[in-house]
Amino acid sequence: MIAIRSSRLAGFGHAVPTRRVENAEIEMKLGLEPGWIARRTGIRARHWVEEGDTLTGLAAQAGEAALDDAAVARGDIALTLLATSTPDHLLPPSAPLLAYRLGLRNSGALDLAGACSGFLYALTLADGFVRAQGKPVLVVAANILSRRINPAERASAVLFADAAGAIVLAPSDDPEKGILGVDLASDGSCYDLISIAAGGSNRPFAPGMATEDFLMTMRDGREMFTQAVAMMTSCGSRALAQAGLGAVDVGRFVPHQANARIFDAVCDNLGIDPQRTVRTIDDYGNSSAATIALSLSIAHQEKPFTSGERLLLTAAGAGLTGGAIVLGL
């Protein structure tokens, strides 16, 4: 039996809802001057779902594209990981329905709630599974955040979007492919910087609760900015060191698209050429865990990844959770 030494990114896919929401629509509702959102976030537009759209429906579109791109038989997928903060229901998990809709009859399925860094955690787990079992994994990151936005709260209303991204991770016998370095982090002292107050076991649903209790709130946007830059920088630096690489070795930098000023600061801190940063925030906004998977798919579509290319992925978000991965292609 030949030991599987590594994994490889075999397929990419993404999906966004049809409805495109320009900044002007939100700025008018919030009484903001034209251009306010773009100047502070780098966002020009985002996509929001229509009534009747579902999280698993959006995730299935991205997963379908990744599976087709990878040309992997559906029956060979052994695990489906869905990184999301907005599942179809609190119970049951959404990943089994996603696997069923995609015809993955031999796949286990699991939801992962890692907020903005959820895709990095899912990718880390997928890599370990592929190395141990020698079978391909589908990783999908998807969110419908437009249904969790408080339209009256400027800090979050201008940022969040709906999208899905997916990758197929397959076995490889090349040790220079797959995850070359990884660093994951958390800081529970900042647990409530981004939160939804009710709906969990601490504050379960109850008659008479205010609608705002079930919507996202950002307690301190400035502090979140500071913490995200610090966590993404430190995790990125450690992941590169673990991989034995430097900033000059990074072919493309694929950060979580939270705010353009955040990832520009991280890029500067790590000494990465800004021209190597993959930017999708302008047209797609912040879809939390989905942004990196979405960005990988779009970047590969626009300029296909080449063998030997090195990618650096970084993210930080609610929890706080964060991390960085160095990928070999």
PDB file of C-alpha atoms in Angstrom, residues 22-40 43-44:
ATOM      1  CA  GLU A  22     -24.771  48.685  -5.384  1.00  0.00           C
ATOM      2  CA  ASN A  23     -23.444  50.933  -2.628  1.00  0.00           C
ATOM      3  CA  ALA A  24     -25.794  53.738  -3.605  1.00  0.00           C
ATOM      4  CA  GLU A  25     -28.818  51.711  -2.468  1.00  0.00           C
ATOM      5  CA  ILE A  26     -27.377  51.205   1.021  1.00  0.00           C
ATOM      6  CA  GLU A  27     -25.913  54.696   1.324  1.00  0.00           C
ATOM      7  CA  MET A  28     -29.290  56.217   0.554  1.00  0.00           C
ATOM      8  CA  LYS A  29     -31.054  54.094   3.206  1.00  0.00           C
ATOM      9  CA  LEU A  30     -28.461  54.941   5.871  1.00  0.00           C
ATOM     10  CA  GLY A  31     -28.162  58.620   4.941  1.00  0.00           C
ATOM     11  CA  LEU A  32     -24.504  58.307   3.937  1.00  0.00           C
ATOM     12  CA  GLU A  33     -22.827  60.522   1.379  1.00  0.00           C
ATOM     13  CA  PRO A  34     -22.049  58.925  -2.017  1.00  0.00           C
ATOM     14  CA  GLY A  35     -18.752  57.045  -1.967  1.00  0.00           C
ATOM     15  CA  TRP A  36     -18.678  56.624   1.822  1.00  0.00           C
ATOM     16  CA  ILE A  37     -18.710  52.795   1.732  1.00  0.00           C
ATOM     17  CA  ALA A  38     -16.085  52.382  -0.987  1.00  0.00           C
ATOM     18  CA  ARG A  39     -13.660  54.769   0.726  1.00  0.00           C
ATOM     19  CA  ARG A  40     -13.822  52.915   4.043  1.00  0.00           C
ATOM     20  CA  ILE A  43     -16.628  47.513  -1.498  1.00  0.00           C
ATOM     21  CA  ARG A  44     -18.542  48.814  -4.529  1.00  0.00           C
TER      22      ARG A  44
END
